[in-house]
């Protein structure tokens, strides 16, 4: 392909997307994020989409932004692949963007909202993706659902997870409760046992995780031991999640 036929990297709709995930020592997590990046790219051919990670996996967002700037991109859109707007969104991502601007060619970076709730609104796409994974794990109706999240000490972030659980319960027409894999109670086993103790026989666990890893593995084991009839897989590259990424990008570009 000659130089004249290449798309302008700064042209309309061509600003690259940088997806930024938390990162994990588990290699399955990185591969899940790469799969999501491929799905996001396939949904809008012609827009470069790159994955990056805050920890454990390379490249980090600072390195990725510097690489985009060195390749001639003057703008980029950064999408935090996070389900709550806690420390990583408030501190780590702005610091990574600032570090990228301190050296190398200049690049203007637009940072979108996280994939979790924005304010008091829970996006339809997120709820549909959670429902999809539940249906894949065990088709049919449940008496109750536990939304299992990674966990955080940030009270506002926990409140946003609670909103997701409430809206998921409304969507499914069933009681829904929250559980956490770390940092805050209740644990998933306790949440499942409490619901079963109140008469729910078919309790399912929805996974509020983007990717597989040690937390999701532990949640699955504990939920089954407590009597859950189904444990959903992480969201990974669910088509609704891909749609949600692009919704965040479109809002940020306005």
CSV table of C-alpha atoms in Angstrom, one decimal:
chain,number,residue,atom,x,y,z
A,1,UNK,CA,0.0,0.0,0.0
A,2,UNK,CA,1.5,3.4,-0.9
A,3,UNK,CA,1.6,6.3,1.5
A,4,UNK,CA,-1.2,8.2,-0.3
A,5,UNK,CA,-3.7,5.4,0.3
A,6,UNK,CA,-3.2,5.2,4.1
A,7,UNK,CA,-5.9,6.7,6.3
A,8,UNK,CA,-5.0,9.9,8.0
A,9,UNK,CA,-4.4,8.9,11.6
A,10,UNK,CA,-5.9,12.2,12.8
A,11,UNK,CA,-8.8,12.2,10.4
A,12,UNK,CA,-12.5,12.0,11.5
A,13,UNK,CA,-13.3,8.7,13.2
A,14,UNK,CA,-9.6,7.6,13.0
A,15,UNK,CA,-8.4,8.7,16.4
A,16,UNK,CA,-7.1,5.5,18.0
A,17,UNK,CA,-8.8,4.0,21.0
A,18,UNK,CA,-6.7,3.0,24.0
A,19,UNK,CA,-8.4,0.5,26.2
A,20,UNK,CA,-7.0,0.4,29.7
A,21,UNK,CA,-7.6,-2.6,32.0
A,22,UNK,CA,-6.6,-3.2,35.6
A,23,UNK,CA,-4.3,-6.1,34.9
A,24,UNK,CA,-3.7,-9.5,36.5
A,25,UNK,CA,-1.0,-12.0,37.0
A,26,UNK,CA,-3.4,-14.6,35.4
A,27,UNK,CA,-2.7,-14.8,31.7
A,28,UNK,CA,-6.3,-15.5,31.0
A,29,UNK,CA,-7.2,-12.0,32.0
A,30,UNK,CA,-4.9,-10.4,29.4
A,31,UNK,CA,-6.2,-12.6,26.7
A,32,UNK,CA,-9.8,-11.7,27.6
A,33,UNK,CA,-8.9,-8.0,27.2
A,34,UNK,CA,-7.2,-8.6,23.9
A,35,UNK,CA,-10.4,-10.4,22.8
A,36,UNK,CA,-12.5,-7.4,23.8
A,37,UNK,CA,-10.1,-5.1,21.9
A,38,UNK,CA,-10.5,-7.2,18.8
A,39,UNK,CA,-14.3,-7.1,19.1
A,40,UNK,CA,-14.3,-3.3,19.6
A,41,UNK,CA,-12.1,-2.9,16.5
A,42,UNK,CA,-14.3,-5.2,14.4
A,43,UNK,CA,-17.4,-3.2,15.4
A,44,UNK,CA,-15.9,0.0,13.8
A,45,UNK,CA,-13.4,-1.1,11.1
A,46,UNK,CA,-10.8,1.5,10.4
A,47,UNK,CA,-10.3,2.8,13.9
A,48,UNK,CA,-7.1,1.5,15.6
A,49,UNK,CA,-7.9,-0.1,19.0
A,50,UNK,CA,-5.1,-1.0,21.4
A,51,UNK,CA,-5.3,-2.8,24.8
A,52,UNK,CA,-3.1,-1.7,27.7
A,53,UNK,CA,-2.9,-2.5,31.4
A,54,UNK,CA,-2.3,-0.6,34.6
A,55,UNK,CA,-0.4,-3.6,36.1
A,56,UNK,CA,1.2,-7.0,35.4
A,57,UNK,CA,0.9,-6.9,31.6
A,58,UNK,CA,2.5,-4.6,29.0
A,59,UNK,CA,2.1,-2.1,27.5
A,60,UNK,CA,1.0,0.2,30.2
A,61,UNK,CA,-1.1,3.2,29.2
A,62,UNK,CA,1.8,5.7,29.3
A,63,UNK,CA,3.9,3.5,27.1
A,64,UNK,CA,1.0,3.0,24.7
A,65,UNK,CA,0.2,6.7,24.4
A,66,UNK,CA,3.8,7.5,23.7
A,67,UNK,CA,3.8,4.9,21.0
A,68,UNK,CA,0.7,6.4,19.4
A,69,UNK,CA,2.2,9.8,19.5
A,70,UNK,CA,5.5,8.6,18.0
A,71,UNK,CA,3.5,6.9,15.2
A,72,UNK,CA,2.0,10.3,14.2
A,73,UNK,CA,-1.3,10.3,16.1
A,74,UNK,CA,-2.1,13.8,17.5
A,75,UNK,CA,-5.2,12.6,19.4
A,76,UNK,CA,-6.4,9.5,21.2
A,77,UNK,CA,-9.4,8.4,23.2
A,78,UNK,CA,-8.7,6.4,26.3
A,79,UNK,CA,-11.4,4.1,27.6
A,80,UNK,CA,-11.0,2.8,31.2
A,81,UNK,CA,-12.1,-0.8,31.2
A,82,UNK,CA,-13.3,-0.4,34.8
A,83,UNK,CA,-16.6,-1.2,36.4
A,84,UNK,CA,-16.4,1.4,39.1
A,85,UNK,CA,-14.9,4.9,39.2
A,86,UNK,CA,-12.6,4.3,42.1
A,87,UNK,CA,-8.9,4.9,42.7
A,88,UNK,CA,-7.7,3.6,39.3
A,89,UNK,CA,-10.0,6.0,37.4
A,90,UNK,CA,-9.4,8.9,39.7
A,91,UNK,CA,-5.7,8.6,40.2
A,92,UNK,CA,-3.9,6.0,38.1
A,93,UNK,CA,-5.3,6.8,34.7
A,94,UNK,CA,-4.8,10.6,35.0
A,95,UNK,CA,-1.3,10.0,36.2
A,96,UNK,CA,-0.6,7.8,33.2
A,97,UNK,CA,-1.9,10.4,30.8
A,98,UNK,CA,0.2,13.1,32.5
A,99,UNK,CA,3.3,11.0,32.3
A,100,UNK,CA,2.8,10.4,28.6
A,101,UNK,CA,2.6,14.2,28.0
A,102,UNK,CA,5.8,14.9,29.9
A,103,UNK,CA,8.0,13.5,27.2
A,104,UNK,CA,7.9,12.6,23.5
A,105,UNK,CA,5.6,14.0,20.8
A,106,UNK,CA,2.4,15.8,22.1
A,107,UNK,CA,-0.8,13.9,22.0
A,108,UNK,CA,-4.3,15.1,23.1
A,109,UNK,CA,-6.0,12.5,25.2
A,110,UNK,CA,-9.8,12.3,25.8
A,111,UNK,CA,-10.7,10.0,28.7
A,112,UNK,CA,-14.1,8.5,28.7
A,113,UNK,CA,-16.3,7.4,31.7
A,114,UNK,CA,-15.8,3.9,33.1
A,115,UNK,CA,-18.0,1.1,31.9
A,116,UNK,CA,-19.9,1.0,35.2
A,117,UNK,CA,-22.6,3.3,36.2
A,118,UNK,CA,-22.2,7.0,35.5
A,119,UNK,CA,-24.0,9.0,38.2
A,120,UNK,CA,-27.2,7.2,39.0
A,121,UNK,CA,-27.7,5.6,35.6
A,122,UNK,CA,-26.9,2.0,34.9
A,123,UNK,CA,-26.6,1.4,31.2
A,124,UNK,CA,-28.9,-1.1,29.5
A,125,UNK,CA,-26.0,-2.7,27.7
A,126,UNK,CA,-24.3,-3.6,31.0
A,127,UNK,CA,-27.4,-5.2,32.4
A,128,UNK,CA,-28.0,-7.1,29.1
A,129,UNK,CA,-24.5,-8.4,29.1
A,130,UNK,CA,-24.8,-9.6,32.7
A,131,UNK,CA,-28.1,-11.3,31.8
A,132,UNK,CA,-26.5,-12.9,28.7
A,133,UNK,CA,-23.8,-14.5,30.8
A,134,UNK,CA,-26.3,-15.8,33.3
A,135,UNK,CA,-28.4,-17.3,30.6
A,136,UNK,CA,-25.3,-18.9,29.1
A,137,UNK,CA,-24.5,-20.4,32.5
A,138,UNK,CA,-28.0,-21.7,33.2
A,139,UNK,CA,-31.0,-20.9,31.0
A,140,UNK,CA,-34.3,-20.4,32.9
A,141,UNK,CA,-35.5,-18.4,35.8
A,142,UNK,CA,-33.8,-18.0,39.2
A,143,UNK,CA,-35.3,-17.3,42.6
A,144,UNK,CA,-32.6,-14.8,43.4
A,145,UNK,CA,-29.3,-13.5,42.0
A,146,UNK,CA,-26.1,-12.5,43.7
A,147,UNK,CA,-23.9,-9.9,41.8
A,148,UNK,CA,-20.3,-10.8,42.6
A,149,UNK,CA,-17.8,-8.0,42.3
A,150,UNK,CA,-14.1,-7.8,42.9
A,151,UNK,CA,-14.5,-5.4,45.9
A,152,UNK,CA,-13.3,-1.9,46.9
A,153,UNK,CA,-12.9,0.2,50.0
A,154,UNK,CA,-14.3,3.2,48.1
A,155,UNK,CA,-17.9,3.8,49.4
A,156,UNK,CA,-19.1,5.5,46.3
A,157,UNK,CA,-17.8,2.7,44.1
A,158,UNK,CA,-19.6,0.1,46.3
A,159,UNK,CA,-22.8,2.2,46.0
A,160,UNK,CA,-22.5,2.0,42.2
A,161,UNK,CA,-22.2,-1.8,42.4
A,162,UNK,CA,-25.3,-1.8,44.6
A,163,UNK,CA,-27.2,0.2,41.9
A,164,UNK,CA,-26.2,-2.4,39.3
A,165,UNK,CA,-27.5,-5.2,41.5
A,166,UNK,CA,-30.8,-3.4,42.1
A,167,UNK,CA,-31.3,-2.7,38.4
A,168,UNK,CA,-30.3,-6.3,37.5
A,169,UNK,CA,-32.9,-7.6,39.9
A,170,UNK,CA,-35.5,-5.4,38.3
A,171,UNK,CA,-34.5,-6.5,34.9
A,172,UNK,CA,-34.6,-10.2,35.8
A,173,UNK,CA,-37.7,-9.8,38.0
A,174,UNK,CA,-36.0,-11.4,41.0
A,175,UNK,CA,-34.3,-10.4,44.3
A,176,UNK,CA,-30.6,-9.4,43.8
A,177,UNK,CA,-27.9,-8.9,46.3
A,178,UNK,CA,-24.2,-7.8,46.2
A,179,UNK,CA,-21.1,-9.7,47.2
A,180,UNK,CA,-17.4,-9.0,47.0
A,181,UNK,CA,-14.3,-11.1,46.5
A,182,UNK,CA,-12.2,-8.8,48.6
A,183,UNK,CA,-12.1,-5.5,50.6
A,184,UNK,CA,-15.8,-5.5,51.7
A,185,UNK,CA,-18.5,-7.9,53.0
A,186,UNK,CA,-20.4,-9.9,52.3
A,187,UNK,CA,-18.5,-12.7,50.6
A,188,UNK,CA,-20.3,-14.6,47.8
A,189,UNK,CA,-20.8,-17.7,49.9
A,190,UNK,CA,-22.5,-15.7,52.7
A,191,UNK,CA,-24.7,-13.9,50.2
A,192,UNK,CA,-25.8,-17.1,48.6
A,193,UNK,CA,-26.4,-18.9,51.9
A,194,UNK,CA,-28.5,-15.9,53.2
A,195,UNK,CA,-30.7,-16.0,50.2
A,196,UNK,CA,-31.1,-19.8,50.4
A,197,UNK,CA,-31.9,-19.4,54.1
A,198,UNK,CA,-34.8,-17.1,53.1
A,199,UNK,CA,-36.3,-19.8,50.9
A,200,UNK,CA,-34.6,-19.2,47.5
A,201,UNK,CA,-33.8,-22.6,46.0
A,202,UNK,CA,-32.4,-21.5,42.6
A,203,UNK,CA,-29.7,-18.9,43.4
A,204,UNK,CA,-27.5,-17.7,40.5
A,205,UNK,CA,-24.3,-15.6,40.7
A,206,UNK,CA,-23.7,-12.9,38.1
A,207,UNK,CA,-20.1,-12.1,37.6
A,208,UNK,CA,-19.3,-8.3,37.7
A,209,UNK,CA,-15.9,-9.0,36.3
A,210,UNK,CA,-14.5,-8.1,32.9
A,211,UNK,CA,-12.0,-11.0,32.7
A,212,UNK,CA,-11.3,-14.4,34.3
A,213,UNK,CA,-8.7,-14.6,37.1
A,214,UNK,CA,-8.2,-15.7,40.6
A,215,UNK,CA,-11.0,-13.6,42.0
A,216,UNK,CA,-13.6,-15.1,39.7
A,217,UNK,CA,-12.2,-18.6,40.3
A,218,UNK,CA,-12.6,-18.1,44.0
A,219,UNK,CA,-16.1,-16.7,43.6
A,220,UNK,CA,-17.2,-19.7,41.5
A,221,UNK,CA,-15.9,-22.3,44.0
A,222,UNK,CA,-17.4,-20.5,47.0
A,223,UNK,CA,-20.8,-19.9,45.3
A,224,UNK,CA,-21.1,-23.6,44.3
A,225,UNK,CA,-20.2,-24.7,47.8
A,226,UNK,CA,-22.9,-22.5,49.2
A,227,UNK,CA,-25.5,-24.0,46.9
A,228,UNK,CA,-25.6,-21.7,43.9
A,229,UNK,CA,-27.1,-23.4,40.8
A,230,UNK,CA,-25.2,-21.2,38.3
A,231,UNK,CA,-22.1,-19.0,38.2
A,232,UNK,CA,-21.8,-16.7,35.2
A,233,UNK,CA,-18.6,-16.2,33.2
A,234,UNK,CA,-17.0,-12.8,33.2
A,235,UNK,CA,-18.2,-10.2,30.7
A,236,UNK,CA,-15.1,-10.3,28.4
A,237,UNK,CA,-16.1,-9.6,24.8
A,238,UNK,CA,-19.9,-9.8,25.2
A,239,UNK,CA,-21.4,-7.8,22.3
A,240,UNK,CA,-23.3,-5.5,24.6
A,241,UNK,CA,-20.0,-4.6,26.3
A,242,UNK,CA,-18.6,-3.7,22.9
A,243,UNK,CA,-21.6,-1.5,22.3
A,244,UNK,CA,-21.1,0.1,25.7
A,245,UNK,CA,-17.4,0.9,24.9
A,246,UNK,CA,-18.5,2.7,21.7
A,247,UNK,CA,-21.2,4.5,23.6
A,248,UNK,CA,-18.6,5.9,26.0
A,249,UNK,CA,-16.4,6.9,23.1
A,250,UNK,CA,-19.3,8.7,21.3
A,251,UNK,CA,-20.3,10.6,24.4
A,252,UNK,CA,-16.7,11.7,25.1
A,253,UNK,CA,-16.2,12.9,21.5
A,254,UNK,CA,-19.3,15.3,21.6
